[in-house]
Tab-separated table of C-alpha atoms in Angstrom:
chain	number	residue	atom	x	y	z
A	1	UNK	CA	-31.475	-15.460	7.895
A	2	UNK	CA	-27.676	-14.322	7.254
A	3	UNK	CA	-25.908	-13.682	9.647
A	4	UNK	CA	-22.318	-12.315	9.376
A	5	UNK	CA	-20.976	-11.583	12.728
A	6	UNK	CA	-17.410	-9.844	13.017
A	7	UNK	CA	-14.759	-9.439	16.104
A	8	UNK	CA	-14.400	-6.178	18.558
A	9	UNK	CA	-12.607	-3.236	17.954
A	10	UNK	CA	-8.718	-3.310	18.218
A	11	UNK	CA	-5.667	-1.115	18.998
A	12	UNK	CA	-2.567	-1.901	17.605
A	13	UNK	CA	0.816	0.150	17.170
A	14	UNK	CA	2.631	1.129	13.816
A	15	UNK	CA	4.388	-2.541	12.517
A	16	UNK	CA	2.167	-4.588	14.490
A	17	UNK	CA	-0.118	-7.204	12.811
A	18	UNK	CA	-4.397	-7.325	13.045
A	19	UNK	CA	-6.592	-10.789	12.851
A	20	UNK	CA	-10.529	-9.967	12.333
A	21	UNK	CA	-12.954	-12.673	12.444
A	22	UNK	CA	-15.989	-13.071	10.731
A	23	UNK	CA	-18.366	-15.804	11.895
A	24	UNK	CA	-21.108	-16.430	9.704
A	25	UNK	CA	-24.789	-18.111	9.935
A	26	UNK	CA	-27.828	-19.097	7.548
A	27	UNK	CA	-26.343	-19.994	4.955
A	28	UNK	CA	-23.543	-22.934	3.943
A	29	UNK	CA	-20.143	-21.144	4.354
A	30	UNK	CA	-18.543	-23.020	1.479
A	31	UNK	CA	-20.926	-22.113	-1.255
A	32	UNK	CA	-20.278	-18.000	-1.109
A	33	UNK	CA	-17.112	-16.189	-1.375
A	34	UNK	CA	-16.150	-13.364	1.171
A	35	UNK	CA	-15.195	-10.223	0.847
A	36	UNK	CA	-13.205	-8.001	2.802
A	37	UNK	CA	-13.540	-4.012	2.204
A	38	UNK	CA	-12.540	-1.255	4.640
A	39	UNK	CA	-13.345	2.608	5.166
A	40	UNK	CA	-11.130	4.897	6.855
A	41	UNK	CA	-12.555	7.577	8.601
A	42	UNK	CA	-14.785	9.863	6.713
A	43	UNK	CA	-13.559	7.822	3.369
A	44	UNK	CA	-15.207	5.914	0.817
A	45	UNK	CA	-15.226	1.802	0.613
A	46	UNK	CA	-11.794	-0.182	-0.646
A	47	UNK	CA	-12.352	-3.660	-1.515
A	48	UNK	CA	-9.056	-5.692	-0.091
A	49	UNK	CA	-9.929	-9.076	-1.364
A	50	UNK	CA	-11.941	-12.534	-1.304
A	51	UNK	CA	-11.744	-15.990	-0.269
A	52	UNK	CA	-13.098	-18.865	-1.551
A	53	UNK	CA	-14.027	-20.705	1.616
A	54	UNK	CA	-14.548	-24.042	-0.305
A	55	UNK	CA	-11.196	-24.341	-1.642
A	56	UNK	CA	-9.407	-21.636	0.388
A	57	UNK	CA	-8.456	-19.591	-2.887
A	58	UNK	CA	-7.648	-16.058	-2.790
A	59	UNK	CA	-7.782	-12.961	-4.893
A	60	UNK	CA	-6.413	-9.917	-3.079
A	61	UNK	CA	-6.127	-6.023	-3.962
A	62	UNK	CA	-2.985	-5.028	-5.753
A	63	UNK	CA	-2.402	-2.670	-2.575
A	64	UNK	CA	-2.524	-4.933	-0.157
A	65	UNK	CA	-0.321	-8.005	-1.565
A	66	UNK	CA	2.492	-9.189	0.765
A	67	UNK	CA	0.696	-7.973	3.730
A	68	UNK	CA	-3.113	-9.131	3.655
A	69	UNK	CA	-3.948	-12.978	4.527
A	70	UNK	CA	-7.126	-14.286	4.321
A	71	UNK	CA	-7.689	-17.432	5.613
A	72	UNK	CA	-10.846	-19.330	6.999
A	73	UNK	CA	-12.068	-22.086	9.254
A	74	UNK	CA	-14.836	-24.359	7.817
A	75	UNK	CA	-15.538	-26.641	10.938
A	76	UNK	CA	-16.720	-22.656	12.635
A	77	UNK	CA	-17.753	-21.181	9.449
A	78	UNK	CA	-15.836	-18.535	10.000
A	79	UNK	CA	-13.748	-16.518	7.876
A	80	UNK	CA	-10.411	-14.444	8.896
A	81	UNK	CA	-8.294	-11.372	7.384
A	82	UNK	CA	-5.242	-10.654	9.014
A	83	UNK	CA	-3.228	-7.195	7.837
A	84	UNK	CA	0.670	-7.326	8.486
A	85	UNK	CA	2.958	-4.211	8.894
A	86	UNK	CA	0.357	-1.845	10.185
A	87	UNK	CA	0.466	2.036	9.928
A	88	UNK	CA	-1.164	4.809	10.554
A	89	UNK	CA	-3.279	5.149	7.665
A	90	UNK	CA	-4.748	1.350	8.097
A	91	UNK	CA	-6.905	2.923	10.681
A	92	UNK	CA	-10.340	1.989	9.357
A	93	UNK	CA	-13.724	0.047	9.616
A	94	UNK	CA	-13.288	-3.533	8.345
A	95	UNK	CA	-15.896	-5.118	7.241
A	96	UNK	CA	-16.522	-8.596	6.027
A	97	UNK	CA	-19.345	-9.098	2.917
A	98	UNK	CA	-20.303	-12.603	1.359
A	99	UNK	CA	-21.176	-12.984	-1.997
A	100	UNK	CA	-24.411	-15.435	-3.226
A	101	UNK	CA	-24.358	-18.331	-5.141
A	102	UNK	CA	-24.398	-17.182	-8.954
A	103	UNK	CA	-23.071	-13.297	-7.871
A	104	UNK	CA	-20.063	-14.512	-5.964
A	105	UNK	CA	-18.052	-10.953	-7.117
A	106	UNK	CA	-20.979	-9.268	-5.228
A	107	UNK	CA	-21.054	-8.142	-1.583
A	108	UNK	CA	-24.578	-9.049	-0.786
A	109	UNK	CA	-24.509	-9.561	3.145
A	110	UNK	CA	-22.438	-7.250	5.095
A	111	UNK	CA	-20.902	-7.876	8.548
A	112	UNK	CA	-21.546	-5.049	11.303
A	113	UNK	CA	-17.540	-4.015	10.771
A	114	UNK	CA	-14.428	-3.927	13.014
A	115	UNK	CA	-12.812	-0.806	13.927
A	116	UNK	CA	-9.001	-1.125	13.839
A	117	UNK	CA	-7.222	1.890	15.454
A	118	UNK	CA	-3.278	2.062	14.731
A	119	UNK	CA	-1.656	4.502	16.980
A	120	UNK	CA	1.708	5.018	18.717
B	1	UNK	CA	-7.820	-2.190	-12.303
B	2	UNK	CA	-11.596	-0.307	-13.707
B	3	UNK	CA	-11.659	3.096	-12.647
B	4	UNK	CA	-15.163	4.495	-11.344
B	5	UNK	CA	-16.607	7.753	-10.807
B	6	UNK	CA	-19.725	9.009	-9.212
B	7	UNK	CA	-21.198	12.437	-10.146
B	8	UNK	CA	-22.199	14.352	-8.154
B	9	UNK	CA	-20.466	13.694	-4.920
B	10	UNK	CA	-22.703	15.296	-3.158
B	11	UNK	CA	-26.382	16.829	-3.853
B	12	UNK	CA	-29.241	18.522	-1.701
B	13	UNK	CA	-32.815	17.707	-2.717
B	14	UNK	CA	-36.161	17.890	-0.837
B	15	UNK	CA	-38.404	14.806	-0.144
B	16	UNK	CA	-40.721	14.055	-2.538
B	17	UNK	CA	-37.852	14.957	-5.291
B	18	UNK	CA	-36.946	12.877	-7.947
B	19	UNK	CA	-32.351	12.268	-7.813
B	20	UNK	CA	-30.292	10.543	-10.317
B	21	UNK	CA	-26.374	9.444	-9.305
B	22	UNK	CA	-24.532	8.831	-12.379
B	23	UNK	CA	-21.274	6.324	-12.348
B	24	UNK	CA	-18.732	5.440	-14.809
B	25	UNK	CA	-16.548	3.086	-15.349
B	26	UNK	CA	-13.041	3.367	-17.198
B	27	UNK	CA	-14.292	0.367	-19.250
B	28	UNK	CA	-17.054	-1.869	-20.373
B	29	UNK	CA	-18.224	-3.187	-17.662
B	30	UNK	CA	-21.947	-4.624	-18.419
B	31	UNK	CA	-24.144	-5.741	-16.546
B	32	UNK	CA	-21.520	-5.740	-13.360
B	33	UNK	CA	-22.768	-2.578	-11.852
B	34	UNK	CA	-23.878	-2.658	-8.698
B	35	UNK	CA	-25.562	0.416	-5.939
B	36	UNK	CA	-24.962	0.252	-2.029
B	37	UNK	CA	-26.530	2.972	0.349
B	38	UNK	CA	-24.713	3.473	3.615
B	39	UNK	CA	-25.931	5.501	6.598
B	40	UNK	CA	-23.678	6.879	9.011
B	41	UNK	CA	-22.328	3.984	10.872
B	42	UNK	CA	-23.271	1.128	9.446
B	43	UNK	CA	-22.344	-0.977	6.764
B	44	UNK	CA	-23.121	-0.954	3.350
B	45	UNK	CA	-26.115	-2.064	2.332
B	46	UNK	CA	-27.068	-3.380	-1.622
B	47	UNK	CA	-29.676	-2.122	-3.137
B	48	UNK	CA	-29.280	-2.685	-6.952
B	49	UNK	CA	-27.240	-5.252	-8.755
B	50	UNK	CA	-25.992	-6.481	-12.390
B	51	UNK	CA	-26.783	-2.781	-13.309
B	52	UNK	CA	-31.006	-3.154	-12.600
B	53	UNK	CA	-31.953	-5.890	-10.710
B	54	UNK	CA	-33.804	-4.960	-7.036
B	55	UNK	CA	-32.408	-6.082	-4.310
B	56	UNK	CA	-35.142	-8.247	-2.210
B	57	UNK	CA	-36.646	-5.867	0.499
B	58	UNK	CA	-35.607	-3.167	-1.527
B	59	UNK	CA	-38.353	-0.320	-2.072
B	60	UNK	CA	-39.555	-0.060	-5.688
B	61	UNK	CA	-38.187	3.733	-5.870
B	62	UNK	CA	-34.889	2.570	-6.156
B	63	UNK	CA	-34.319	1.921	-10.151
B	64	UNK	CA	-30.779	1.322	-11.972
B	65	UNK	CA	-29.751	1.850	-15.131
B	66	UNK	CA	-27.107	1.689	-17.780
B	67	UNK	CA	-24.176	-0.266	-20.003
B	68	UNK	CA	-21.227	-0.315	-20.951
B	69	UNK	CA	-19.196	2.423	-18.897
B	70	UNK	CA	-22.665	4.604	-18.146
B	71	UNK	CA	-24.873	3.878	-15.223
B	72	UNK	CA	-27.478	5.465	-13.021
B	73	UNK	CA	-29.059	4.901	-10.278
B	74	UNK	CA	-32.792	6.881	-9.797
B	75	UNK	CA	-34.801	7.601	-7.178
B	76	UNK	CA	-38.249	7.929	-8.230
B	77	UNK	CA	-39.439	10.581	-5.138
B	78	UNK	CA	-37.024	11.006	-2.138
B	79	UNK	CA	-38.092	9.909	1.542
B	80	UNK	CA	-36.604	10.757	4.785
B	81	UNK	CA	-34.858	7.412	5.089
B	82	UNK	CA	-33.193	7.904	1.422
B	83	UNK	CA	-30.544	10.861	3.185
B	84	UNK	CA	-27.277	8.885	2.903
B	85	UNK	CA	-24.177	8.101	0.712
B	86	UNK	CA	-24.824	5.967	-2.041
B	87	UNK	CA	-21.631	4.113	-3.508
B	88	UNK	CA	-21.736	2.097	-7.196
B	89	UNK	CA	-18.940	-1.076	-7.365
B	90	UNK	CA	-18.019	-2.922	-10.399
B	91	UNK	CA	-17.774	-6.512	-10.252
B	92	UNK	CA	-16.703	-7.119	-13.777
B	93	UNK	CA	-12.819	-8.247	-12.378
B	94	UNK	CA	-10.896	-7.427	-9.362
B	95	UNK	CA	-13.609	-5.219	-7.426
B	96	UNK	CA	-13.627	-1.410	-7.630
B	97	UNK	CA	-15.960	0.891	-5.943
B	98	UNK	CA	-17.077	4.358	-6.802
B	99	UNK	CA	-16.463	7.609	-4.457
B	100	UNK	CA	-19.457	7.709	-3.351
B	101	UNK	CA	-22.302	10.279	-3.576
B	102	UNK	CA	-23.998	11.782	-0.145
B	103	UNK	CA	-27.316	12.520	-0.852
B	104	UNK	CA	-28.251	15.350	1.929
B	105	UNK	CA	-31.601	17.423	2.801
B	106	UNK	CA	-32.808	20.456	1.092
């Protein structure tokens, strides 16, 4: 079955940068877009962006341009979303969701999420 | 970027009840409507999509519908498992999701 499988919590201080993985299984990587969406505590869901892990192409939030980069590895099928210029209010649950074949704008499978903690 | 709203944001109904969640969208957005419950947590999880369509594994209480900016989702008759936030997300362009609704017990 699906399987999307994401990296451990982090800490990071104001300014500093966060990778998360996302390694997926049971289905081909390249044929389904992923999404990344995050929830701050006690907060309601923010999609940041996708990447189209065939060609690598990208669609991110207006909020996040210039400091969200989503990249991927297709050899791992594994997808990656690094956030730049961290503060305080980044502090959130990350999670990664692929799309499906013909609904490729909607989060089907959802990754268990990522807390990422930025404190001074 | 499409706007959404949820109504209510929160309700308090008994098992057994029938609920509807109502979301709208600052635009047309048909049929790219689509529900997610979430329990405290852990992630999302989708239940409806392109405004109606079930979700496989789904339970056939769960109903959706709606187009143009106007959507529901229904609950036919609450269970225990159903107490959790339910969120609606366009996927018409750029994504959008709703504020949620948290669906508690009576």
């Amino acid at each position: 079955q699906v399987r999307l499988v994401q990296s451990g919590a982090e800490v990071k201080r104001p300014g500093a940068s966060v990778k998360v993985s996302c390694k997926t299984a049971g289905y081909t990587f390249t044929d389904s877009y992923m999404h990344w969406v995050r929830q701050a505590p006690g907060q309601g869901l923010e999609w940041m962006g996708w990447i189209n892990p065939n060609r690598g192409g990208t669609n991110y939030g207006q909020k996040f341009q210039g400091r969200v980069t989503m990249t991927r590895d297709t050899s791992i099928s594994t997808a990656y979303m690094e956030l730049s210029r961290l503060r305080s209010d980044d502090t959130a649950v990350y999670y990664c969701a692929s799309g499906i074949e013909r609904h490729q704008l909607v989060p089907f499978y959802w990754g268990q999420g990522t807390l990422v903690i930025v404190s001074s | 970027d499409i706007q959404m709203t949820q109504s209510p944001s929160s309700l308090s109904a008994s098992v057994g009840d029938r609920v509807t969640i109502t979301c709208r969208a600052s635009q047309s957005i048909s049929p790219y409507l689509n529900w997610y419950q979430q329990k405290p947590g852990k992630a999302p999880r989708l239940l409806i999509y392109d405004a109606s369509t079930l979700q496989s594994g789904v339970p056939s209480r769960f109903s959706g519908s709606g187009s143009g900016t106007a959507f529901t989702l229904t609950i036919s008759s609450l269970q225990p498992e159903d107490f959790a936030t339910y969120y609606c997300q366009q996927s018409y362009n750029t994504l959008t999701f709703g504020g949620g609704t948290k669906v508690e017990i009576k």
